[in-house]
Tab-separated table of C-alpha atoms and ligand atoms in Angstrom:
chain	number	residue	atom	x	y	z
A	1	MET	CA	118.788	108.510	113.928
A	2	PRO	CA	117.122	106.359	112.005
A	3	VAL	CA	116.588	108.572	108.718
A	4	LYS	CA	118.857	110.902	107.656
A	5	LEU	CA	118.371	113.450	105.061
A	6	GLU	CA	121.156	114.388	102.726
A	7	THR	CA	121.370	117.668	100.632
A	8	LYS	CA	124.126	117.245	98.941
A	9	TYR	CA	123.311	116.222	95.070
A	10	LEU	CA	120.801	119.643	95.531
A	11	TYR	CA	123.701	121.930	95.383
A	12	PRO	CA	123.618	122.789	91.487
A	13	PHE	CA	119.455	122.841	91.850
A	14	ILE	CA	119.105	124.862	94.848
A	15	LYS	CA	121.176	127.678	96.594
A	16	ASP	CA	121.517	128.491	100.424
A	17	GLU	CA	119.131	131.708	100.230
A	18	GLU	CA	116.363	129.981	99.024
A	19	TYR	CA	115.911	128.302	101.919
A	20	ASP	CA	116.246	131.440	103.669
A	21	GLN	CA	113.206	132.830	101.139
A	22	ILE	CA	111.166	130.110	101.703
A	23	LEU	CA	111.583	129.885	105.835
A	24	PRO	CA	108.483	131.838	106.416
A	25	GLN	CA	106.108	129.819	104.629
A	26	VAL	CA	106.938	126.720	106.169
A	27	LYS	CA	107.376	128.588	109.580
A	28	THR	CA	103.544	129.017	108.866
A	29	ALA	CA	102.591	125.711	107.890
A	30	HIS	CA	104.207	123.805	111.240
A	31	LYS	CA	102.609	126.470	113.149
A	32	ILE	CA	99.190	126.027	111.579
A	33	LEU	CA	99.298	121.845	111.942
A	34	HIS	CA	100.299	122.409	115.485
A	35	LEU	CA	97.710	124.732	116.419
A	36	LYS	CA	95.280	122.766	114.657
A	37	LYS	CA	93.549	125.457	112.564
A	38	GLY	CA	94.651	124.647	108.884
A	39	PRO	CA	92.150	123.130	106.738
A	40	GLY	CA	91.838	119.538	107.421
A	41	SER	CA	92.202	119.883	111.077
A	42	ASP	CA	89.309	117.690	112.276
A	43	TYR	CA	91.890	114.890	110.789
A	44	LEU	CA	95.021	115.541	112.764
A	45	GLY	CA	94.550	112.171	115.260
A	46	TRP	CA	97.509	110.999	113.418
A	47	LEU	CA	100.077	114.256	114.684
A	48	ASN	CA	100.210	112.762	118.305
A	49	LEU	CA	99.031	109.243	117.890
A	50	PRO	CA	102.507	108.087	118.797
A	51	SER	CA	102.335	109.161	122.249
A	52	ASN	CA	98.328	108.654	122.600
A	53	TYR	CA	98.015	105.073	121.422
A	54	ASP	CA	95.802	102.733	123.426
A	55	LYS	CA	97.424	100.217	124.915
A	56	GLU	CA	94.775	97.599	125.110
A	57	GLU	CA	93.642	97.884	121.593
A	58	ILE	CA	97.918	96.893	120.887
A	59	GLU	CA	97.478	94.260	123.474
A	60	LYS	CA	94.024	92.732	121.578
A	61	ILE	CA	96.271	93.043	118.106
A	62	ASN	CA	98.270	91.298	119.504
A	63	GLN	CA	96.378	88.481	120.967
A	64	THR	CA	94.177	88.481	117.713
A	65	ALA	CA	97.392	88.260	115.674
A	66	GLN	CA	99.000	85.459	117.439
A	67	LYS	CA	95.007	83.694	117.191
A	68	ILE	CA	95.458	84.443	113.502
A	69	GLN	CA	98.371	82.858	113.744
A	70	ASP	CA	97.999	79.468	115.074
A	71	SER	CA	94.923	79.300	113.529
A	72	SER	CA	95.214	80.221	109.850
A	73	ASP	CA	97.473	78.824	106.564
A	74	ILE	CA	96.607	82.138	104.741
A	75	PHE	CA	95.422	85.500	105.740
A	76	ILE	CA	93.545	87.612	103.657
A	77	VAL	CA	93.252	91.567	104.121
A	78	ILE	CA	90.621	93.560	102.305
A	79	GLY	CA	90.785	96.588	101.768
A	80	ILE	CA	91.724	99.430	99.577
A	81	GLY	CA	93.507	103.076	99.227
A	82	GLY	CA	94.789	103.765	102.974
A	83	SER	CA	92.874	100.576	103.756
A	84	TYR	CA	96.014	98.227	102.650
A	85	LEU	CA	99.416	100.188	101.312
A	86	GLY	CA	100.519	101.092	104.495
A	87	ALA	CA	100.061	97.002	105.525
A	88	LYS	CA	101.418	95.971	102.493
A	89	ALA	CA	104.292	98.160	102.642
A	90	ALA	CA	105.679	97.268	106.492
A	91	ILE	CA	105.223	93.421	105.929
A	92	GLU	CA	107.426	93.957	102.274
A	93	PHE	CA	109.749	96.192	104.047
A	94	LEU	CA	110.189	94.606	107.510
A	95	LYS	CA	110.156	90.240	105.971
A	96	SER	CA	110.455	91.106	102.156
A	97	HIS	CA	107.909	91.232	98.959
A	98	ASN	CA	108.528	87.356	98.645
A	99	TYR	CA	107.090	87.318	102.567
A	100	ASN	CA	104.357	84.295	101.041
A	101	PHE	CA	107.081	82.490	99.554
A	102	LEU	CA	109.797	82.205	102.451
A	103	ARG	CA	109.889	79.816	105.057
A	104	LYS	CA	108.078	80.440	108.091
A	105	ASP	CA	105.485	79.676	110.538
A	106	THR	CA	103.167	82.753	110.348
A	107	PRO	CA	100.453	82.801	107.665
A	108	LYS	CA	100.652	83.481	103.987
A	109	ILE	CA	99.038	86.937	103.708
A	110	PHE	CA	97.278	88.092	100.296
A	111	PHE	CA	95.400	91.409	99.621
A	112	ILE	CA	92.378	91.553	97.729
A	113	GLY	CA	89.104	93.872	97.315
A	114	ASN	CA	92.018	96.776	95.960
A	115	ASN	CA	90.522	96.142	92.520
A	116	ILE	CA	87.622	94.674	90.917
A	117	SER	CA	88.767	91.913	89.195
A	118	ALA	CA	86.984	88.561	88.710
A	119	THR	CA	90.607	87.006	87.901
A	120	ALA	CA	92.346	88.347	90.963
A	121	ILE	CA	89.102	87.023	93.185
A	122	SER	CA	89.207	83.598	91.707
A	123	GLU	CA	92.655	83.143	92.052
A	124	LEU	CA	92.739	83.568	95.704
A	125	LEU	CA	89.493	81.436	96.449
A	126	GLU	CA	91.198	78.695	94.535
A	127	ILE	CA	94.771	79.304	96.301
A	128	CYS	CA	92.358	78.635	99.509
A	129	THR	CA	91.126	75.423	98.874
A	130	GLU	CA	92.152	73.283	101.533
A	131	LYS	CA	93.676	75.846	102.983
A	132	GLU	CA	92.739	77.378	106.643
A	133	VAL	CA	91.987	80.702	106.324
A	134	ALA	CA	90.848	84.038	108.385
A	135	ILE	CA	90.286	87.360	107.123
A	136	ASN	CA	90.412	90.847	108.002
A	137	VAL	CA	87.943	93.140	106.062
A	138	ILE	CA	89.048	96.722	106.952
A	139	SER	CA	87.031	99.984	105.848
A	140	LYS	CA	86.602	103.559	107.680
A	141	SER	CA	83.609	104.002	105.758
A	142	GLY	CA	82.500	100.759	105.920
A	143	GLU	CA	80.827	101.435	102.319
A	144	THR	CA	83.151	101.012	99.407
A	145	THR	CA	82.664	98.546	96.518
A	146	GLU	CA	85.700	97.279	95.795
A	147	THR	CA	86.290	96.040	99.569
A	148	SER	CA	81.999	95.220	100.202
A	149	ILE	CA	82.588	93.019	96.883
A	150	ALA	CA	85.558	90.917	97.519
A	151	PHE	CA	84.515	90.968	101.765
A	152	LYS	CA	81.026	89.337	100.775
A	153	ILE	CA	82.702	86.534	98.269
A	154	PHE	CA	85.145	85.990	101.067
A	155	ARG	CA	82.379	85.756	103.984
A	156	GLU	CA	80.145	83.474	102.015
A	157	PHE	CA	83.231	81.492	101.142
A	158	LEU	CA	84.292	81.212	104.900
A	159	GLU	CA	80.539	80.155	105.829
A	160	ASN	CA	80.672	77.918	103.270
A	161	LYS	CA	83.725	76.071	104.818
A	162	TYR	CA	83.200	76.165	108.067
A	163	GLY	CA	79.738	77.233	108.444
A	164	LYS	CA	78.015	80.313	109.712
A	165	GLU	CA	79.145	80.300	113.444
A	166	LYS	CA	82.635	78.824	113.194
A	167	ALA	CA	83.492	81.245	110.223
A	168	LYS	CA	82.290	84.328	112.679
A	169	GLU	CA	85.956	83.459	114.728
A	170	ARG	CA	88.228	83.521	111.214
A	171	ILE	CA	86.606	87.131	110.444
A	172	PHE	CA	87.681	90.257	112.269
A	173	VAL	CA	86.648	93.846	111.388
A	174	THR	CA	88.658	97.330	111.031
A	175	THR	CA	86.234	100.052	110.733
A	176	ASP	CA	84.470	102.961	112.541
A	177	LYS	CA	83.775	102.747	115.926
A	178	GLU	CA	80.002	103.679	115.510
A	179	SER	CA	79.175	104.445	112.112
A	180	GLY	CA	78.891	102.650	108.933
A	181	LEU	CA	77.380	99.492	107.316
A	182	LEU	CA	80.460	97.246	107.980
A	183	ARG	CA	80.300	98.474	112.170
A	184	LYS	CA	76.257	97.598	111.914
A	185	MET	CA	76.816	93.937	110.436
A	186	SER	CA	80.370	93.448	112.593
A	187	ASP	CA	78.291	94.111	115.871
A	188	GLU	CA	74.993	92.363	114.493
A	189	LYS	CA	77.422	89.413	113.477
A	190	GLY	CA	79.573	89.394	116.346
A	191	TYR	CA	82.954	89.551	114.943
A	192	THR	CA	85.727	90.573	116.909
A	193	SER	CA	86.299	94.030	115.696
A	194	PHE	CA	88.846	97.090	116.309
A	195	ASN	CA	87.985	101.053	115.589
A	196	ILE	CA	89.538	103.203	113.373
A	197	PRO	CA	89.512	106.392	115.053
A	198	ARG	CA	87.534	108.735	113.941
A	199	ASP	CA	90.500	111.390	112.976
A	200	ILE	CA	92.405	109.624	110.943
A	201	GLY	CA	91.854	109.706	107.375
A	202	GLY	CA	92.974	106.495	105.244
A	203	ARG	CA	96.024	107.188	104.052
A	204	TYR	CA	97.621	108.315	108.076
A	205	SER	CA	95.877	104.986	109.239
A	206	VAL	CA	98.796	102.627	108.971
A	207	LEU	CA	99.493	103.103	112.692
A	208	THR	CA	96.035	102.113	113.770
A	209	PRO	CA	94.670	98.830	113.598
A	210	VAL	CA	94.139	99.510	109.913
A	211	GLY	CA	97.588	98.667	108.919
A	212	LEU	CA	98.669	97.083	112.325
A	213	LEU	CA	96.688	93.748	112.584
A	214	PRO	CA	98.102	92.547	109.196
A	215	ILE	CA	101.572	93.942	110.494
A	216	ALA	CA	101.364	91.597	113.732
A	217	VAL	CA	100.027	88.438	111.656
A	218	SER	CA	103.338	88.705	109.700
A	219	GLY	CA	105.402	88.550	112.942
A	220	ALA	CA	106.660	92.162	113.027
A	221	ASN	CA	106.773	93.700	116.856
A	222	ILE	CA	104.173	96.555	116.158
A	223	GLU	CA	105.530	98.040	119.762
A	224	GLU	CA	108.964	98.909	117.948
A	225	ILE	CA	107.297	100.754	115.069
A	226	LEU	CA	105.163	102.541	116.988
A	227	ASN	CA	108.516	103.891	119.178
A	228	GLY	CA	109.978	104.681	116.172
A	229	ALA	CA	107.485	107.195	115.609
A	230	LEU	CA	107.196	108.548	118.769
A	231	VAL	CA	110.615	109.647	118.274
A	232	ALA	CA	110.271	110.782	115.204
A	233	ASN	CA	107.258	112.891	117.001
A	234	GLU	CA	109.741	114.023	119.464
A	235	ASN	CA	112.679	115.134	116.849
A	236	PHE	CA	110.129	116.901	114.175
A	237	GLN	CA	108.869	119.696	116.958
A	238	LYS	CA	111.410	122.371	116.034
A	239	ASN	CA	109.503	124.844	114.195
A	240	ASN	CA	112.687	125.624	111.655
A	241	ILE	CA	114.775	123.890	108.912
A	242	GLU	CA	117.805	123.507	110.356
A	243	ASN	CA	116.719	121.054	113.276
A	244	ASN	CA	113.729	119.670	111.758
A	245	ILE	CA	114.608	117.314	108.820
A	246	CYS	CA	110.406	117.194	108.224
A	247	ASN	CA	110.123	120.622	107.595
A	248	LYS	CA	113.477	121.056	105.382
A	249	TYR	CA	112.184	118.406	103.383
A	250	ALA	CA	109.048	119.867	102.625
A	251	ALA	CA	110.675	123.143	101.507
A	252	ILE	CA	112.877	121.318	98.617
A	253	ARG	CA	109.960	119.692	97.624
A	254	ASN	CA	107.977	123.168	97.571
A	255	ILE	CA	111.175	124.988	96.060
A	256	LEU	CA	111.859	122.499	93.475
A	257	TYR	CA	108.219	122.694	92.502
A	258	ARG	CA	108.094	126.528	91.707
A	259	LYS	CA	110.964	125.748	89.417
A	260	GLY	CA	108.597	123.358	87.308
A	261	LYS	CA	109.716	120.074	88.878
A	262	GLN	CA	106.261	118.342	88.499
A	263	ILE	CA	107.690	115.090	89.498
A	264	GLU	CA	108.732	113.312	92.573
A	265	LEU	CA	110.101	109.718	91.609
A	266	LEU	CA	110.846	107.814	94.982
A	267	VAL	CA	113.578	105.723	93.872
A	268	GLY	CA	114.722	102.476	96.326
A	269	TYR	CA	117.697	100.194	95.585
A	270	GLU	CA	115.653	96.705	96.770
A	271	PRO	CA	112.447	95.814	96.058
A	272	HIS	CA	111.462	95.431	99.332
A	273	LEU	CA	111.051	98.976	98.984
A	274	TYR	CA	108.717	98.202	96.214
A	275	GLY	CA	105.070	98.329	98.673
A	276	ILE	CA	107.043	101.793	100.530
A	277	THR	CA	107.149	103.047	97.034
A	278	GLU	CA	103.695	102.325	96.954
A	279	TRP	CA	102.427	103.872	100.057
A	280	PHE	CA	104.078	107.403	99.730
A	281	LYS	CA	102.536	107.546	96.113
A	282	GLN	CA	98.935	107.334	97.396
A	283	LEU	CA	99.964	109.609	100.743
A	284	PHE	CA	101.082	112.511	98.850
A	285	ALA	CA	98.940	111.974	95.900
A	286	GLU	CA	95.451	111.734	97.744
A	287	SER	CA	96.865	114.195	99.479
A	288	GLU	CA	98.164	117.244	97.353
A	289	GLY	CA	96.930	116.825	94.296
A	290	LYS	CA	94.383	119.312	94.586
A	291	ASP	CA	93.003	122.680	92.994
A	292	SER	CA	94.921	122.282	89.888
A	293	LYS	CA	98.481	121.979	91.975
A	294	GLY	CA	100.730	119.651	93.509
A	295	ILE	CA	103.401	117.528	92.716
A	296	PHE	CA	102.791	114.133	91.305
A	297	PRO	CA	104.301	110.657	93.022
A	298	ALA	CA	106.258	108.402	90.876
A	299	SER	CA	108.053	105.406	92.319
A	300	SER	CA	111.058	103.487	90.897
A	301	ILE	CA	112.800	100.446	91.999
A	302	PHE	CA	116.751	100.854	90.377
A	303	SER	CA	118.568	99.219	89.193
A	304	THR	CA	115.379	97.495	87.847
A	305	ASP	CA	113.990	100.666	86.385
A	306	LEU	CA	117.050	102.028	85.002
A	307	HIS	CA	116.699	99.655	82.288
A	308	SER	CA	112.942	101.219	81.279
A	309	ILE	CA	112.330	104.316	82.657
A	310	GLY	CA	116.115	105.299	83.092
A	311	GLN	CA	116.192	107.211	79.736
A	312	PHE	CA	113.479	109.138	80.367
A	313	ILE	CA	114.993	110.273	84.058
A	314	GLN	CA	118.487	111.080	82.047
A	315	ASP	CA	117.656	112.462	78.957
A	316	GLY	CA	113.778	113.525	78.686
A	317	SER	CA	111.760	116.545	79.986
A	318	LYS	CA	112.999	118.217	83.140
A	319	ILE	CA	110.535	117.766	84.982
A	320	ILE	CA	111.430	115.608	87.591
A	321	PHE	CA	113.414	115.636	90.893
A	322	GLU	CA	114.085	112.054	92.717
A	323	THR	CA	113.920	111.058	96.052
A	324	VAL	CA	116.402	107.725	96.887
A	325	LEU	CA	115.834	105.747	100.253
A	326	GLN	CA	119.191	104.374	100.522
A	327	ILE	CA	119.705	101.304	103.371
A	328	LYS	CA	123.210	101.500	105.103
A	329	ASN	CA	122.776	98.172	107.146
A	330	ASN	CA	121.645	95.843	105.106
A	331	SER	CA	122.365	91.781	105.132
A	332	PRO	CA	122.463	89.393	104.049
A	333	ASP	CA	125.423	89.622	101.631
A	334	ILE	CA	126.978	88.040	98.711
A	335	THR	CA	130.215	88.138	97.480
A	336	ILE	CA	131.417	87.486	94.204
A	337	LYS	CA	133.372	84.452	93.560
A	338	GLN	CA	136.900	84.824	91.934
A	339	SER	CA	136.452	82.973	88.405
A	340	LYS	CA	139.264	80.557	86.464
A	341	ASN	CA	140.415	82.170	82.903
A	342	ASP	CA	137.606	85.333	83.922
A	343	GLU	CA	135.197	83.342	81.878
A	344	ASP	CA	132.564	85.442	82.812
A	345	LYS	CA	134.994	88.613	82.484
A	346	LEU	CA	133.671	89.393	86.268
A	347	ASN	CA	136.894	89.081	87.827
A	348	PHE	CA	136.822	92.945	88.574
A	349	LEU	CA	133.963	92.199	90.836
A	350	ALA	CA	135.863	89.186	92.727
A	351	GLY	CA	135.608	89.669	96.718
A	352	LYS	CA	133.065	92.400	96.305
A	353	THR	CA	129.540	92.393	98.203
A	354	VAL	CA	126.478	92.329	95.853
A	355	SER	CA	125.710	95.156	98.004
A	356	TYR	CA	128.631	96.984	97.645
A	357	ILE	CA	128.199	96.951	94.172
A	358	ASN	CA	124.551	98.098	94.342
A	359	LYS	CA	126.066	100.764	96.164
A	360	LYS	CA	128.071	101.839	93.702
A	361	ALA	CA	124.900	101.270	91.023
A	362	PHE	CA	123.610	103.998	93.423
A	363	GLU	CA	126.320	106.539	93.251
A	364	GLY	CA	126.875	106.401	89.286
A	365	THR	CA	123.169	107.023	88.780
A	366	VAL	CA	122.955	109.850	91.555
A	367	LEU	CA	126.033	111.422	89.650
A	368	ALA	CA	124.505	110.572	86.121
A	369	HIS	CA	120.791	112.074	86.960
A	370	THR	CA	122.291	115.578	88.531
A	371	ASP	CA	124.395	115.958	85.643
A	372	GLY	CA	121.003	115.379	83.749
A	373	GLY	CA	119.453	117.890	85.216
A	374	VAL	CA	117.594	115.892	88.063
A	375	PRO	CA	118.161	117.387	91.424
A	376	ASN	CA	118.347	114.600	93.991
A	377	ILE	CA	117.661	114.290	97.409
A	378	ILE	CA	118.968	111.363	99.749
A	379	LEU	CA	116.809	109.830	102.703
A	380	ASN	CA	119.092	107.569	104.518
A	381	LEU	CA	118.127	104.565	106.139
A	382	GLU	CA	119.947	102.986	108.997
A	383	ASN	CA	118.251	99.752	108.704
A	384	ILE	CA	115.729	98.035	107.800
A	385	SER	CA	113.816	97.530	111.610
A	386	GLU	CA	110.473	98.030	113.175
A	387	TYR	CA	111.632	101.141	114.741
A	388	THR	CA	113.126	102.822	111.989
A	389	LEU	CA	109.862	101.834	109.632
A	390	GLY	CA	107.496	104.025	112.555
A	391	TYR	CA	110.319	106.650	112.322
A	392	MET	CA	110.350	106.551	108.413
A	393	ILE	CA	106.081	106.897	108.389
A	394	TYR	CA	105.913	109.264	110.590
A	395	PHE	CA	108.386	111.270	108.329
A	396	PHE	CA	106.424	111.149	105.636
A	397	GLU	CA	103.176	111.874	107.126
A	398	LYS	CA	104.523	114.706	108.874
A	399	ALA	CA	105.968	116.432	105.665
A	400	CYS	CA	103.131	115.782	103.626
A	401	ALA	CA	101.156	117.542	105.863
A	402	VAL	CA	103.485	121.012	106.079
A	403	SER	CA	104.167	120.880	102.395
A	404	GLY	CA	100.585	120.104	101.667
A	405	TYR	CA	99.949	123.415	104.156
A	406	MET	CA	102.678	125.146	101.711
A	407	LEU	CA	100.620	124.412	98.817
A	408	GLY	CA	97.535	126.303	100.371
A	409	ILE	CA	95.289	123.238	100.092
A	410	ASN	CA	93.528	120.222	102.424
A	411	PRO	CA	95.735	117.875	102.753
A	412	PHE	CA	93.553	115.519	104.803
A	413	ASN	CA	90.516	115.384	102.161
A	414	GLN	CA	90.077	113.680	98.806
A	415	PRO	CA	87.364	115.083	96.968
A	416	GLY	CA	88.456	113.652	93.783
A	417	VAL	CA	88.074	110.464	94.732
A	418	GLU	CA	84.102	110.778	94.012
A	419	ALA	CA	84.069	111.462	90.602
A	420	TYR	CA	84.395	107.574	88.638
A	421	LYS	CA	82.358	106.332	92.072
A	422	LYS	CA	79.556	108.526	91.277
A	423	ASN	CA	79.567	107.679	87.506
A	424	MET	CA	80.165	104.036	88.112
A	425	PHE	CA	77.405	103.601	90.648
A	426	ALA	CA	74.806	105.717	88.129
A	427	LEU	CA	76.235	103.250	84.966
A	428	LEU	CA	75.293	100.253	87.581
A	429	GLY	CA	71.918	101.400	88.364
A	430	LYS	CA	72.199	102.443	92.092
A	431	HIS	CA	69.131	103.741	93.222
A	432	GLY	CA	69.307	107.682	93.265
A	433	TYR	CA	71.603	107.947	90.754
A	434	GLU	CA	68.949	107.374	87.686
A	435	LYS	CA	68.932	110.697	86.230
A	436	GLU	CA	73.071	110.488	85.815
A	437	LYS	CA	72.879	107.161	84.142
A	438	GLU	CA	70.417	108.645	81.234
A	439	GLU	CA	73.115	111.185	80.556
A	440	LEU	CA	75.944	108.933	80.581
A	441	GLU	CA	74.507	106.137	78.669
A	442	LYS	CA	73.926	109.017	76.096
A	443	ARG	CA	77.721	109.986	76.477
A	444	LEU	CA	79.041	106.888	75.751
A	445	LYS	CA	77.270	106.003	72.874
A	446	ASN	CA	78.527	109.908	71.374
A	447	SER	CA	82.411	109.052	71.708
A	448	GLY	CA	82.221	110.667	75.334
A	449	ARG	CA	80.974	113.761	74.549
B	501	PA5	O1	93.606	107.354	102.105
B	501	PA5	C1	91.895	107.897	102.061
B	501	PA5	O2	91.369	107.912	102.813
B	501	PA5	C2	91.505	106.738	100.654
B	501	PA5	O3	92.432	106.372	99.741
B	501	PA5	C3	90.533	105.508	101.325
B	501	PA5	O4	91.758	104.868	102.443
B	501	PA5	C4	90.354	104.843	100.474
B	501	PA5	O5	89.172	105.319	99.557
B	501	PA5	C5	89.152	103.564	101.732
B	501	PA5	O6	88.141	104.471	102.120
B	501	PA5	P1	87.644	103.451	103.450
B	501	PA5	O7	88.586	102.431	104.576
B	501	PA5	O8	86.734	104.087	104.051
B	501	PA5	O9	87.122	101.945	103.240
C-alpha cells in the first residue's frame, strides 16, 4: 500500500483495549458517513469522486494545461483556502518546493489572492513584466474578497498587456456551474471555465478542477492521482479498525484528544512536504474546530524545526502528539565523502547518504519525543508519486470526516470563518453593514470593548 500506518510508538500511550472501547464510535461515524445520514451530508461528493469523476472534464483540463504550457512563462493561481492549498501542496510534493527555480519546460506557477497584501500583488506584477502570463481564478462562491481583488488586478493587467480579446484566451475560471458573480462574469465574457461540483466543499476539492488544472500545468499526471484516490476509496470501505487505517487513525486521534492531547503536529522530514502540511492544517482545522471542540492542527518540517520549536515539543506542556510523514523511497541521494585528516570531524558519516542520516534523525527524534511524553503516529509513504499523493489525499479526507463525526460536529461547514468577514465588510463601508460599522468603530476607539 502506498500509505501505511505504523503505531508502535503509541504503545506507552494507548493500550490495546482502548481500541475496543472506541470501536462502536468509529463504526457509527463510518456508517453515518457512508449512509449520508450525518450533518453536512449535502457535501459528500468527494466520497465517491475517484470512481465517479467526469472523464471529459479531465480531458479538457489536460488540453487546457497543454495550451497554458505552450503559451505561458508564468501561470498564476488566484484563490484562497481550499481554492489553492491542495494544488500548491501537490505541486510541491510531486515537483519541489523549489519548482519555480528548477530547469523545466512548464511555466512557473505563482499563487496570489490568498492574502490582502499590496506588497505581494505588486511583486508578482513586477515578476510578470515582459513575460507571457495566464491566470486561473478559483472560487466556489465566486465572491471571496481576497480572490476577487487579485482577480480584478490581474485581469486588468492582462487586458492592458494583450488587449481585451486576447486576454480572454489567458483567463481560466474555476467556479460553481451556475451560481455566483464569477460564474456570471465568466459566462458573459466567454472565459474557458471549469465547474466545482455543488456537493464538494473547498477543502475537499483538490481532486476536482480546483486542484487538477494547476497540477496538470506543472506537468504532473492527474489521472494517476485519481487512480491512487480510487484505490484508497476501495481500501477504506471496511467498517472496522484493524483493516481500515483511515478509521484507525481517526480512532487514535480521538483517544489521544480525550487524554488531553489538544495539538496534532504533522511532521515531514522533507521540505517538499511543507505544502501537504499546510493543506492538512486547513482540512482538519476548518472541519473539526467547532462548538469549542477539536484538535488544533499544527505542522513542522524536521530537522529544521527541531532547532526552533523542538524544545517545546520535548519539554513543554504535554498537549501535543505528532503524526510523522516518512517517505520510504526518496531520490536523488548524496553520499558524504571521506575528508583528509577529518578536518570537519564528519568522517564518522563518510560513505553514508544524506537520506540515511535524515532517517537516523527521525529515529532519534521519535524516541526522544516519546520519552518526553509525546505520542508519535507514523504514516509511511511508499514514494513520491502521483499515485501515492492521490492515495494520501483521500486517506486524510476520509479520516477527517470520520474523526469529525466522532467529535459530534459537522465536518463540512465553516460558520466561524464568517465572523472576520462581517466585521471587515462593515469597516470598509459595504452596503448593508451600516449599523455594524458604527458599533465596530466605537469599539475600536474604546480599546476593543
Ligand atoms: O474550505 C473552504 O470551504 C474554504 O477554505 C474556501 O475554500 C475558501 O474560503 C475560499 O472560498 P471560495 O472558493 O468560495 O472563494
